[in-house]
Coordinates of C-alpha atoms in Angstrom, one line a residue:
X166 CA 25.4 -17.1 -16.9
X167 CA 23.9 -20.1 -15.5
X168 CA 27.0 -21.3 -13.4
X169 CA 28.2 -18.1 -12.7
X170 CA 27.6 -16.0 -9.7
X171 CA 25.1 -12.9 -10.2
X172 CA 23.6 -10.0 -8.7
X173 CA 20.0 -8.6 -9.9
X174 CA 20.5 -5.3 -11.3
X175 CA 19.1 -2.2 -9.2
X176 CA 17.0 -1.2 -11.5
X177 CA 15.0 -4.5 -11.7
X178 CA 11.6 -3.6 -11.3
X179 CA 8.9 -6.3 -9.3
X180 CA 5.7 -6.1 -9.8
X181 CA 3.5 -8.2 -8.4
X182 CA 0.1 -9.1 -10.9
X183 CA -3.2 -10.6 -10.2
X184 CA -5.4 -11.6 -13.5
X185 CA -2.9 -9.0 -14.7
X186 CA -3.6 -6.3 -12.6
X187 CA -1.3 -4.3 -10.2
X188 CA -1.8 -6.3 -6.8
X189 CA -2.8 -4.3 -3.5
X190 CA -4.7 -5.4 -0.8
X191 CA -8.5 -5.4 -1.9
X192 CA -6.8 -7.7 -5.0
X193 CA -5.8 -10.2 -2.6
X194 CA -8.8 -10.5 -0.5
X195 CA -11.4 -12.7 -2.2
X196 CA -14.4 -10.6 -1.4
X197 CA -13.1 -7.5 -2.6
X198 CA -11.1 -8.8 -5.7
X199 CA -14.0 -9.7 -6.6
X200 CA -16.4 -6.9 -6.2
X201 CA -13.3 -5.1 -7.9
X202 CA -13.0 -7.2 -10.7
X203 CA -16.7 -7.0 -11.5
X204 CA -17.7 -2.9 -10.7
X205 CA -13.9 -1.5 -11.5
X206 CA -12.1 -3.5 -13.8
X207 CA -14.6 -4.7 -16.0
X208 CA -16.3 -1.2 -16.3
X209 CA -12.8 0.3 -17.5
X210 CA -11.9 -2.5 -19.9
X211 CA -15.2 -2.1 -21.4
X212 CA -14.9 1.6 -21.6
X213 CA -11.5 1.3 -23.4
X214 CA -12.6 -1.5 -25.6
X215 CA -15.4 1.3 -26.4
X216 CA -13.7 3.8 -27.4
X217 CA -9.5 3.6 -27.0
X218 CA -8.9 7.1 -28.0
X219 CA -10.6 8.7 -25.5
X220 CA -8.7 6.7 -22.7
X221 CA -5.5 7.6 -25.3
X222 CA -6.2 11.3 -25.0
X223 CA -7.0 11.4 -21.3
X224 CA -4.1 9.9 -20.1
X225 CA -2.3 12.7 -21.7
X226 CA -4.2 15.2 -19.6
X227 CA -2.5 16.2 -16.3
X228 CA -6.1 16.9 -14.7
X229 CA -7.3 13.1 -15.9
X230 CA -4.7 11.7 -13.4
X231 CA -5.7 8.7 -11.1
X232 CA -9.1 8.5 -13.5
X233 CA -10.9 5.5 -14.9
X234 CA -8.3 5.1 -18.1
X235 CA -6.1 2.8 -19.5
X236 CA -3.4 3.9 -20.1
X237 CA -1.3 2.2 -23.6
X238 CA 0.8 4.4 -26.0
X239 CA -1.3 1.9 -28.5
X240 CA -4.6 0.6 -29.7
X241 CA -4.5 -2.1 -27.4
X242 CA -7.9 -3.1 -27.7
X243 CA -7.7 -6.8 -29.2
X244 CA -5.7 -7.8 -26.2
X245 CA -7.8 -5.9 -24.0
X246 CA -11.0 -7.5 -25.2
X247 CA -8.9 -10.5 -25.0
X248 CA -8.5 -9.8 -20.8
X249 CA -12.6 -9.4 -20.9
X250 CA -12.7 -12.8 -22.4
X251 CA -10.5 -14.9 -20.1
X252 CA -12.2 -12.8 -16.5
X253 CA -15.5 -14.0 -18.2
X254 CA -14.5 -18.0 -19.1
X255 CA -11.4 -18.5 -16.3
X256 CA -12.7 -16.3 -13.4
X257 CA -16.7 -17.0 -13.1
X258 CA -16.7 -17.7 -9.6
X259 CA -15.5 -14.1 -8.8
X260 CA -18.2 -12.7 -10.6
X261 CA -20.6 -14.9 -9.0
X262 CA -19.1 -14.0 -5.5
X263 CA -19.3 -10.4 -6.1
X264 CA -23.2 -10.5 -7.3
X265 CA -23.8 -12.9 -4.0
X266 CA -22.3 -10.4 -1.7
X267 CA -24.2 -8.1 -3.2
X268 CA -27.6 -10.1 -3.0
X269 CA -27.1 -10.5 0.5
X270 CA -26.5 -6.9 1.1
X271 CA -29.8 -6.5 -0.3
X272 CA -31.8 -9.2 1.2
X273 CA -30.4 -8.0 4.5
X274 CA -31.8 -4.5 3.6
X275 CA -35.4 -5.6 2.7
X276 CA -35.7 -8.0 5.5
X277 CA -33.4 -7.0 8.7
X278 CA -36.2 -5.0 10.0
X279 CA -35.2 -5.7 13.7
X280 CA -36.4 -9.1 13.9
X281 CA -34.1 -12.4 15.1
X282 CA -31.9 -13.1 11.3
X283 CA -32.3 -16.4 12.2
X284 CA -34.9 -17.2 9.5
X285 CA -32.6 -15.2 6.9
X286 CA -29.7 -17.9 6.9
X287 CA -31.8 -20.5 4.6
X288 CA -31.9 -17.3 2.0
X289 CA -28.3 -16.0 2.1
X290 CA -27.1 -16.9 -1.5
X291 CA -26.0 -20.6 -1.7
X292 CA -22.2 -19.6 -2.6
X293 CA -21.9 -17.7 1.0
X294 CA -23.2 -20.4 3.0
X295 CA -21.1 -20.8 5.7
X296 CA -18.5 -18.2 4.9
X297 CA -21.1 -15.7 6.9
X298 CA -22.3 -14.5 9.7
X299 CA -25.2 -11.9 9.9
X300 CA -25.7 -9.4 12.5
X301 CA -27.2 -6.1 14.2
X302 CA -25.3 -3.2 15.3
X303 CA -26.7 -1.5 18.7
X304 CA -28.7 0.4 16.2
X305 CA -30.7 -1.7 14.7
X306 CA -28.7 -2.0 11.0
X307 CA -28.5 -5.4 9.5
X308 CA -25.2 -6.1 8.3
X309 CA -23.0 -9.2 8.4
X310 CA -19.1 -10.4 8.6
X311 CA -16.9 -12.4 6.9
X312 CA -15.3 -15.6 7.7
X313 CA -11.8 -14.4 6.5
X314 CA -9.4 -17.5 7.4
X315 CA -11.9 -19.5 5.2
X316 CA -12.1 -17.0 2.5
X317 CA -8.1 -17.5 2.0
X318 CA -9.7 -21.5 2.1
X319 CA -11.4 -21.3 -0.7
X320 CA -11.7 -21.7 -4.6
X321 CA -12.4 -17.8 -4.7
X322 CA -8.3 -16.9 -3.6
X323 CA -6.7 -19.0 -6.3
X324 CA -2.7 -18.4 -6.6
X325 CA -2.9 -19.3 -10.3
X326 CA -3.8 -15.7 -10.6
X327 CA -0.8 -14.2 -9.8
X328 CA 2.4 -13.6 -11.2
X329 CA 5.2 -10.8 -11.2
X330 CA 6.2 -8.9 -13.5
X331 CA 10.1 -8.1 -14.0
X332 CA 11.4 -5.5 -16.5
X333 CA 14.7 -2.8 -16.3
X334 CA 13.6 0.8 -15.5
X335 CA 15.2 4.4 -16.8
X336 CA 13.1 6.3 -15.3
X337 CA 10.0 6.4 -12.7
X338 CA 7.0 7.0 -15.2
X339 CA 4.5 4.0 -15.2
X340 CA 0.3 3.8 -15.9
X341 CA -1.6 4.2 -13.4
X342 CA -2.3 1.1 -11.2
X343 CA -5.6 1.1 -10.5
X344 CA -7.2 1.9 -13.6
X345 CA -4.5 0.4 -16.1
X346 CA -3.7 -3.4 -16.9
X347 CA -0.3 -4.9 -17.6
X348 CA 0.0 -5.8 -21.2
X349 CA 2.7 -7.7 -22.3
X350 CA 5.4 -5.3 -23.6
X351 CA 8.6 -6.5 -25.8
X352 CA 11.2 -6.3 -22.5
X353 CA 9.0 -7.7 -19.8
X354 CA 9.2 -10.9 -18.3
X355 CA 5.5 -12.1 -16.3
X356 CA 6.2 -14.9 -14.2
X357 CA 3.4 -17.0 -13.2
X358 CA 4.4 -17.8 -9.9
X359 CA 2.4 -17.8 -6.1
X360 CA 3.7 -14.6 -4.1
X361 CA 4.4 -16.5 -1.0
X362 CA 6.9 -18.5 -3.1
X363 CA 10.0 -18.6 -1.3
X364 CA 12.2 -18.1 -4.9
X365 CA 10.8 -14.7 -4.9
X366 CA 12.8 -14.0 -1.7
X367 CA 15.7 -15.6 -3.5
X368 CA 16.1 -13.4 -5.9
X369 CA 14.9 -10.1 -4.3
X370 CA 17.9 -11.1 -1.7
X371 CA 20.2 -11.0 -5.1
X372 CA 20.1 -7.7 -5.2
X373 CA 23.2 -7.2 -2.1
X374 CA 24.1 -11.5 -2.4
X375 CA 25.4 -13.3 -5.6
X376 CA 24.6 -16.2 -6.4
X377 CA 23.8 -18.5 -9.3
X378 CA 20.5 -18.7 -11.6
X379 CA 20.2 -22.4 -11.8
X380 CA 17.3 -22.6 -8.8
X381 CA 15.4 -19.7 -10.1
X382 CA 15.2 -20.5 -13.5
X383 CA 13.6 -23.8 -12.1
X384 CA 11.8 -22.3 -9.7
X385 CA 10.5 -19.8 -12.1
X386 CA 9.4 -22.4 -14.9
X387 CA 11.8 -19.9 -17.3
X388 CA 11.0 -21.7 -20.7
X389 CA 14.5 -21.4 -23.6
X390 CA 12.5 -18.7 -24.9
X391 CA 12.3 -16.6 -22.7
X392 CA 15.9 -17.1 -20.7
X393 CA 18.2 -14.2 -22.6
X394 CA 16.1 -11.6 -21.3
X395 CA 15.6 -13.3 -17.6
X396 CA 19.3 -13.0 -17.7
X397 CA 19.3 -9.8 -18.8
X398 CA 18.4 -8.6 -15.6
X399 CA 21.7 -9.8 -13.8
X400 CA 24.7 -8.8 -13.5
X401 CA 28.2 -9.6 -12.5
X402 CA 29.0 -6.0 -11.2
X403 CA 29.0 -5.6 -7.5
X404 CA 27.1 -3.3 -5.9
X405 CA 28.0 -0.8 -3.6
X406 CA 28.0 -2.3 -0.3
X407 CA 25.7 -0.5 2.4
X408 CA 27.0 0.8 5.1
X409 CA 25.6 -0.1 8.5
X410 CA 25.1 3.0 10.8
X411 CA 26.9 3.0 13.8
X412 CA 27.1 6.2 15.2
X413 CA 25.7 7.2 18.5
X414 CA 23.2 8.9 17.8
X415 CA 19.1 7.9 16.3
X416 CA 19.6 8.5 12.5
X417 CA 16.4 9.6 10.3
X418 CA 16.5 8.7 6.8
X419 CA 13.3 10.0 4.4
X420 CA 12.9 7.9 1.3
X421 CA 10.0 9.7 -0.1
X422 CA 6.4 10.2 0.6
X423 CA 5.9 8.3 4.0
X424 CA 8.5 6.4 4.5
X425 CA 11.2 6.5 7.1
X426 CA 14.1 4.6 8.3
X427 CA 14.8 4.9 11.7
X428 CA 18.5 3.8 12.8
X429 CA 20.5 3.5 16.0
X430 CA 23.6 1.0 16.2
X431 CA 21.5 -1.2 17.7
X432 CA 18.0 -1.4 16.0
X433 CA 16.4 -0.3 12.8
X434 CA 12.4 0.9 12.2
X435 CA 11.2 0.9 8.4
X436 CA 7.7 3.0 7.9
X437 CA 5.4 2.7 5.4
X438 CA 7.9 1.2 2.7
X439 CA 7.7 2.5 -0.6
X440 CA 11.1 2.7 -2.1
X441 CA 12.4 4.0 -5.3
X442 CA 14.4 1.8 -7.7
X443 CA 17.7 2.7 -8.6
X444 CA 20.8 2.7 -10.9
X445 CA 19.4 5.3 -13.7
X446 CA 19.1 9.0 -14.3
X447 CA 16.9 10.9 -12.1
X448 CA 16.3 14.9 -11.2
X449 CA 15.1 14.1 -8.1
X450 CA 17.7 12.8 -5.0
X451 CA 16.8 9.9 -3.3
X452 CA 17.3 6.9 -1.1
X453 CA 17.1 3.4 -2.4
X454 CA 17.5 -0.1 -2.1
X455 CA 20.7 0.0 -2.0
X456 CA 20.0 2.2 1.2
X457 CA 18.8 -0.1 3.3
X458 CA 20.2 -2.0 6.3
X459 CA 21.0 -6.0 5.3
X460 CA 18.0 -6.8 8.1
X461 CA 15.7 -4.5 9.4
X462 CA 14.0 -5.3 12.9
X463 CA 10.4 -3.6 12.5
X464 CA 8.6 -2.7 9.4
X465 CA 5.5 -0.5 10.6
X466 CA 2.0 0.1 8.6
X467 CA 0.0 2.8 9.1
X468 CA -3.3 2.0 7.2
X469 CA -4.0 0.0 4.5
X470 CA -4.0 2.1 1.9
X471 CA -1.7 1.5 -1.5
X472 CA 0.5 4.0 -1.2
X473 CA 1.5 3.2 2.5
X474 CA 1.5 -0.7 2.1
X475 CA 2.6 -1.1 -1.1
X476 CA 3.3 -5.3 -2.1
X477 CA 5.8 -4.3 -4.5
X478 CA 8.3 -2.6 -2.2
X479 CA 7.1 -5.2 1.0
X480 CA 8.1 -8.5 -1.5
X481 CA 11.3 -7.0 -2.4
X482 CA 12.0 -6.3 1.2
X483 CA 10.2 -9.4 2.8
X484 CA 14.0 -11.9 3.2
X485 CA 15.1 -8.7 5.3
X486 CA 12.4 -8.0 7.5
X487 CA 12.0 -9.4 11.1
X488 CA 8.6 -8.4 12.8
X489 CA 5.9 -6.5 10.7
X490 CA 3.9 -4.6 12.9
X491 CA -0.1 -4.1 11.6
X492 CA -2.9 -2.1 13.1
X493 CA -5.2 -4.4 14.6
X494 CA -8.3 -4.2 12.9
X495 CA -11.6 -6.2 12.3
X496 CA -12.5 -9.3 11.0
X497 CA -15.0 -9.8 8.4
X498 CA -15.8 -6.0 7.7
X499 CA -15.8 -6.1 4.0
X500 CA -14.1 -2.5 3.6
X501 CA -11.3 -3.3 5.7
X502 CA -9.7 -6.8 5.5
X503 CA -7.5 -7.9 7.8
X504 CA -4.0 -7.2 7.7
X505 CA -1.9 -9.7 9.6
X506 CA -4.0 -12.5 7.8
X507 CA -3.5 -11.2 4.3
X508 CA 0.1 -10.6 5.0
X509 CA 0.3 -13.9 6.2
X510 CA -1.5 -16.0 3.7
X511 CA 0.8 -14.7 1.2
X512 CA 4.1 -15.3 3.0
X513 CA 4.5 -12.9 5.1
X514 CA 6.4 -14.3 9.2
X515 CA 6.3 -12.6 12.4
X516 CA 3.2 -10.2 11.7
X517 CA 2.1 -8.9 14.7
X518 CA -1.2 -6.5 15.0
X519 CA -1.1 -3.4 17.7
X520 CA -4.1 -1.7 18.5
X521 CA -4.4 1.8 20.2
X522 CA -2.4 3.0 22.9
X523 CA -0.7 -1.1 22.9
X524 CA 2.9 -0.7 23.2
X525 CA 5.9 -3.6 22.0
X526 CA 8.9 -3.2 24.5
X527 CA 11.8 -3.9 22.9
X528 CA 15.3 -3.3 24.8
X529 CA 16.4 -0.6 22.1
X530 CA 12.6 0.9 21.7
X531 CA 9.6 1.2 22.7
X532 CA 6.6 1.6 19.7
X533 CA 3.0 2.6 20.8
X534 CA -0.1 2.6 18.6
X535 CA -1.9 5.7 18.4
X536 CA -5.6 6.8 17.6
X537 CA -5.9 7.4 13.6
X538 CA -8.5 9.8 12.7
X539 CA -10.4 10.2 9.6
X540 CA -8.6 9.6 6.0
X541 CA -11.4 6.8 5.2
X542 CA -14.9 8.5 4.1
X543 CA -16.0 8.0 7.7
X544 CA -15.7 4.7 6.6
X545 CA -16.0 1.5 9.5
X546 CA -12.3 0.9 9.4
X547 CA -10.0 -0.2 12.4
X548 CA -7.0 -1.2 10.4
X549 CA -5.2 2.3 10.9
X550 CA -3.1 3.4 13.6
X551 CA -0.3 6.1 13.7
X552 CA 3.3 5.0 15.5
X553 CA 4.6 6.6 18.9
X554 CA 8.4 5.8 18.9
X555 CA 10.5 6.0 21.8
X556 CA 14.5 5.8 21.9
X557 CA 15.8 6.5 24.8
X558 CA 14.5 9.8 25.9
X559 CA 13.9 11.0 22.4
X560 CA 10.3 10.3 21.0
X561 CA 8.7 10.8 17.7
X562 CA 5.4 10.2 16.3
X563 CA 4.4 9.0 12.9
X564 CA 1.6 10.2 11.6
X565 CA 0.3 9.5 8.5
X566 CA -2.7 10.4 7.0
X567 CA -4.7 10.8 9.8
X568 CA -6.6 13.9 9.9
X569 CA -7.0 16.0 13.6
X570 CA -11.1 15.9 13.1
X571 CA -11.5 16.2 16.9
X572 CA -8.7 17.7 18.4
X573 CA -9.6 16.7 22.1
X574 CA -8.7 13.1 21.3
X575 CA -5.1 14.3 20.5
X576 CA -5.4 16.4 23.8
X577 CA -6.1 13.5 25.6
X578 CA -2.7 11.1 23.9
X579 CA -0.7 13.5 24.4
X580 CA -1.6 13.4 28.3
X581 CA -0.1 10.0 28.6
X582 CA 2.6 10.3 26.2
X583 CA 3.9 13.3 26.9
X584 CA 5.4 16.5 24.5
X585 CA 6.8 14.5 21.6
X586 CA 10.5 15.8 20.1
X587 CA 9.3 15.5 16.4
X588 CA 6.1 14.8 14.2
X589 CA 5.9 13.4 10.9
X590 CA 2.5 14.7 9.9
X591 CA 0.9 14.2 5.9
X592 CA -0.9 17.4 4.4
X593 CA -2.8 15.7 1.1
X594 CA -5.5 18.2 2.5
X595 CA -7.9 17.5 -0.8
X596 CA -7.9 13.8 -1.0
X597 CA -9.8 11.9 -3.4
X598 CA -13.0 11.0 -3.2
X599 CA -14.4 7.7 -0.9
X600 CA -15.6 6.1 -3.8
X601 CA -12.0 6.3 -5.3
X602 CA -11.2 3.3 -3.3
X603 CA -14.2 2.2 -1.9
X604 CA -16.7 2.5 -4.7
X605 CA -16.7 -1.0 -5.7
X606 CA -17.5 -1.7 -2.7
X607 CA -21.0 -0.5 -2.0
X608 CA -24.2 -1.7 -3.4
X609 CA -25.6 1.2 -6.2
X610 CA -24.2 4.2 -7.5
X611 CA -22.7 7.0 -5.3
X612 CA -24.4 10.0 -4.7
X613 CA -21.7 12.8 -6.1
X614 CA -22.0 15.1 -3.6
X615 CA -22.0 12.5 -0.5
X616 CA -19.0 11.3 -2.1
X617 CA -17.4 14.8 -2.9
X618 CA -18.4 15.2 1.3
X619 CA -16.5 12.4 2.4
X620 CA -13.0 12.7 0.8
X621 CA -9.9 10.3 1.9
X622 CA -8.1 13.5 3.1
X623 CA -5.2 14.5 5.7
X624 CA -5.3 17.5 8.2
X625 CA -5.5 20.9 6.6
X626 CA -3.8 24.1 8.3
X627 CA -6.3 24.4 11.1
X628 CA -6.4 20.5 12.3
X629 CA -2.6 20.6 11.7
X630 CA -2.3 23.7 14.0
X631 CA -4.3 21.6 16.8
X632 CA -1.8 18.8 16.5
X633 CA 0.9 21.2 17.6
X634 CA -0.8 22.4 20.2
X635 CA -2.0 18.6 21.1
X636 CA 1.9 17.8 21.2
X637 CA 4.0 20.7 21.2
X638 CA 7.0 19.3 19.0
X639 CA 10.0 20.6 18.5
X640 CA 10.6 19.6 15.0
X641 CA 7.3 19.0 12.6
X642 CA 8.0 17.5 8.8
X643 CA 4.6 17.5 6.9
X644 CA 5.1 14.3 4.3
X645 CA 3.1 11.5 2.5
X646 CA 2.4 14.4 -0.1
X647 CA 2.5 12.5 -3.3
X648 CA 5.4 14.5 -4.7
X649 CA 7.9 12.4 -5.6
X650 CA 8.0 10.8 -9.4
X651 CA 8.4 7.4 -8.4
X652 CA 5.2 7.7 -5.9
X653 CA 2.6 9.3 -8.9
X654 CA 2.0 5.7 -10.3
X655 CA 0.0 5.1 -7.2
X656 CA -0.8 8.6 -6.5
X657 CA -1.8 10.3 -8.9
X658 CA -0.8 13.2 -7.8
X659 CA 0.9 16.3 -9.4
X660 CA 0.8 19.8 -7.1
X661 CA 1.8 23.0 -8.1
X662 CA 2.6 25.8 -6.0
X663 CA -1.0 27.0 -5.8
X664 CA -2.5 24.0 -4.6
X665 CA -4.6 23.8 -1.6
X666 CA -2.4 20.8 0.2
X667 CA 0.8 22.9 -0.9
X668 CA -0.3 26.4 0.6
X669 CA -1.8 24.5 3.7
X670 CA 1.3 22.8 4.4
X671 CA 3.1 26.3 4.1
X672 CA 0.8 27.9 6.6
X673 CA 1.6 25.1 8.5
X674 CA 5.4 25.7 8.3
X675 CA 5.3 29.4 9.0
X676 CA 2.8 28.9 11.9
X677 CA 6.0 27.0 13.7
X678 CA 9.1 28.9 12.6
X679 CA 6.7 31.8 14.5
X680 CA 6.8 29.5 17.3
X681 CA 10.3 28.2 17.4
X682 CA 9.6 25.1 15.6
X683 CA 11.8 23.9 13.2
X684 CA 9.2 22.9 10.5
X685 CA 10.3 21.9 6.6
X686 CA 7.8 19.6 4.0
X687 CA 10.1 16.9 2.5
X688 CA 10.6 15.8 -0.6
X689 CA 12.8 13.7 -2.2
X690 CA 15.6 12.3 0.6
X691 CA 16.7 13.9 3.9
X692 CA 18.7 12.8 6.9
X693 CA 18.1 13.2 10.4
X694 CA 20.0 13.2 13.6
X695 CA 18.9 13.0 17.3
X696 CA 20.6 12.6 20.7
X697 CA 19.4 9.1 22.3
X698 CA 19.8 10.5 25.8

């Protein structure tokens, strides 16, 4: 197969590994890698090494889902041990980075009393010298920020970490990622390999282009061994070509959870991509990769949250993809790195940050940044925003997540964009609790109830209602639910028709049909049309 011309099979799964963990965004950053290494990753591998067959039994429990379990069909616990081992000899640094961060966060508690910091910088652990600055808010609080663009500049982000993963699906079930390390399994390839490595583009751009594998097997270091089943995972078949909309009209295209594909003849708007695999049996309808345009001129993030920028589907999709548009957040807040230079760092062109109420002009389009509420535990975090879309005289808004805490700030956007023709709005109404994502994070245990107080939730009924009387739609599709298979490996989620999200979103619903909305949850795939003019 060397010589001859291939495709990679559609149901070619990517992912992408650090220290052999599922990569998102606080695994890239150094700061937070390693504070997850040390308070997440190390507490769960030391918990299964413990006792497997409790992590064994839990992850057969539906109500254990998204908890602290590895999840194996098999004692695994040599090679697990074996993962605690190599973190502890290869990987020093990131615990020492994690324990400095969290000595300073201490010294700056005993000693900001109010008083100039000055004197403090001689005591700020030796290894964060330089990569720090320390501060006051108006308040009074100590705190201090990060030097990012040196962070990325330093032994502590070491590409030698990670790898991808490649394997051949039949179906959408896979471990949990936050909780479960990649072991190596019989029909998986891991390829050591940086992810701003341009062979990765090569070969996700094989899925819709033949060619040959002789560059990516150098590229990819594939040893004799290990070639039959690299080749496995091509094919001569061709795949079914995508059709490229031309109609006249804005076509709407829901791949699942909260991703849309927003089309005219002339332009095309990805949100939020996380996109099922395809080419095996499923219950569930959806759109794919195969369903995509060959380029796609804007790629917008809402927040920076796994199941909304997801590395996986942004790597397979990164040869395609003109402009990616990021909130504009912070700099140096550890809880919310810095989109546009993460994205970069690892390969990532033409990422441009919009901040609220900031608008790109395009001649097809005009996208505005709007206010993001809530969703992060009260959290100090900029990197959110929800998308104002404008085609022609037709206008949507994208909403995410964000969760209609004070309705007079919606009162206010919609004075200066107007009545907008359709919402996307997400209903996960419970959420999880802060610590969830943030917990290694912060310095000492989290009081339960605090943390039961400040849940990563959406808009409920009631702040749902507000929003369409903020905006007064004429269409309103709650998503970014959770529901689909393919989305409960970052999830967790599994709703039945009693829960709280589920009967919210239905109150929701009713509350606009009584209104002469047209209102429907979505779930699995669904096309849209709209008049431009």
């Amino acid at each position: 197969m060397k010589n001859e011309k291939v495709y990679l099979k559609p149901n070619v799964i990517l992912e992408p590994l650090i220290d052999k963990w599922y990569a998102w965004t606080h695994l890239i950053y150094p700061p937070t890698a390693a504070m997850n290494m040390k308070s997440r990753h190390l507490k769960i591998m030391n918990s299964y090494v413990q006792a497997p067959n409790i992590h064994m039994a839990a992850t057969k429990n539906p109500k254990m889902l998204g908890g602290p379990f590895m999840n194996y069909d098999s004692n695994r616990k040599e090679e697990v041990q074996g993962l605690i081992k190599h973190a502890f000899e290869e990987r020093k640094p990131m615990f020492e980075l994690a324990e400095a961060i969290h000595e300073l966060t201490r010294l700056l508690k005993k000693h900001g009393t109010g008083h100039s910091l000055e004197p403090l910088y001689e005591k700020v652990p030796e290894i964060l010298k330089g990569y720090v600055e320390l501060n006051y808010d108006l308040n009074g609080n100590p705190s201090f920020r990060i030097f990012e663009s040196l962070m990325y500049k330093s032994e502590y982000y070491n590409t030698d970490t990670q790898s991808i993963t490649l394997w051949l699906t039949e179906n959408d079930e896979r471990p949990f990622v936050l909780s479960t390390a990649r072991l190596p399994e019989k029909n998986c390839l891991e390829i050591s390999i940086p992810f701003a490595h341009e062979a990765i583009d090569k070969m996700c751009s094989m899925r819709n282009e033949a060619d040959t594998l002789e560059n990516l097997i150098r590229d990819f270091n594939i040893g004799e061994d290990q070639k039959v089943l690299f080749e496995s995972f091509f094919t001569t078949e061709k795949p079914i070509k995508y059709q490229k909309y031309t109609g006249d009209k804005i076509r709407m295209r829901y791949y699942g959870h909260a991703c849309i594909l927003i089309e005219t003849k002339d332009i095309s708007i990805l949100v939020d991509p996380v996109i099922s695999y395809y080419g095996y049996q499923n219950e569930v309808n959806r759109y794919s990769m195969q369903d995509l345009p060959d380029e796609i001129d804007y790629v917008l993030i809402t927040h920076n949250h796994q199941d909304h920028i997801l590395f996986e589907t942004m790597l397979s999709l990164r040869h395609m993809v003109k402009n990616i548009v990021v909130p504009k957040g912070t700099t140096g807040n550890l809880q919310d790195p810095n989109l546009k230079i993460m994205l970069q760092t690892i390969g990532f062109k033409n990422v441009v940050e919009l901040q609220d109420m900031e608008t790109i002009e395009d001649k097809e389009c005009k996208i505005t940044g709007i206010p993001f509420l809530g969703e992060h535990g009260d959290l100090d975090i900029q990197a959110k925003i929800c998308y104002h879309v404008n085609i022609g005289k037709n206008s949507m808004i994208f909403m995410a997540d964000s969760c209609n805490i004070e309705p007079k700030l919606y009162d206010l956007v919609a004075k200066q964009v107007g009545d907008i023709d359709v919402i996307f709005l997400g209903m996960e109404c419970d959420g999880a609790p802060f610590s969830w994502v943030y917990g290694p994070l912060i310095e000492g245990e989290v009081d339960r109830e605090m943390d039961n107080g400040r849940r990563l939730a959406g808009s409920n009924f009631d702040r749902g209602k507000g929003l369409v009387k903020s905006f007064k739609p004429k269409e309103l599709y709650v998503y970014a639910m959770g529901l689909e298979p393919w989305i409960e490996f970052i999830s967790s989620v599994r709703f039945d028709e009693a829960a709280h999200p589920i009967i919210a979103s239905n109150n929701l619903i009713s509350h606009c049909a009584e209104n002469n909305i047209k209102a429907e949850r979505l779930y699995g795939e669904k096309e849209l049309h709209y008049e431009i003019d």
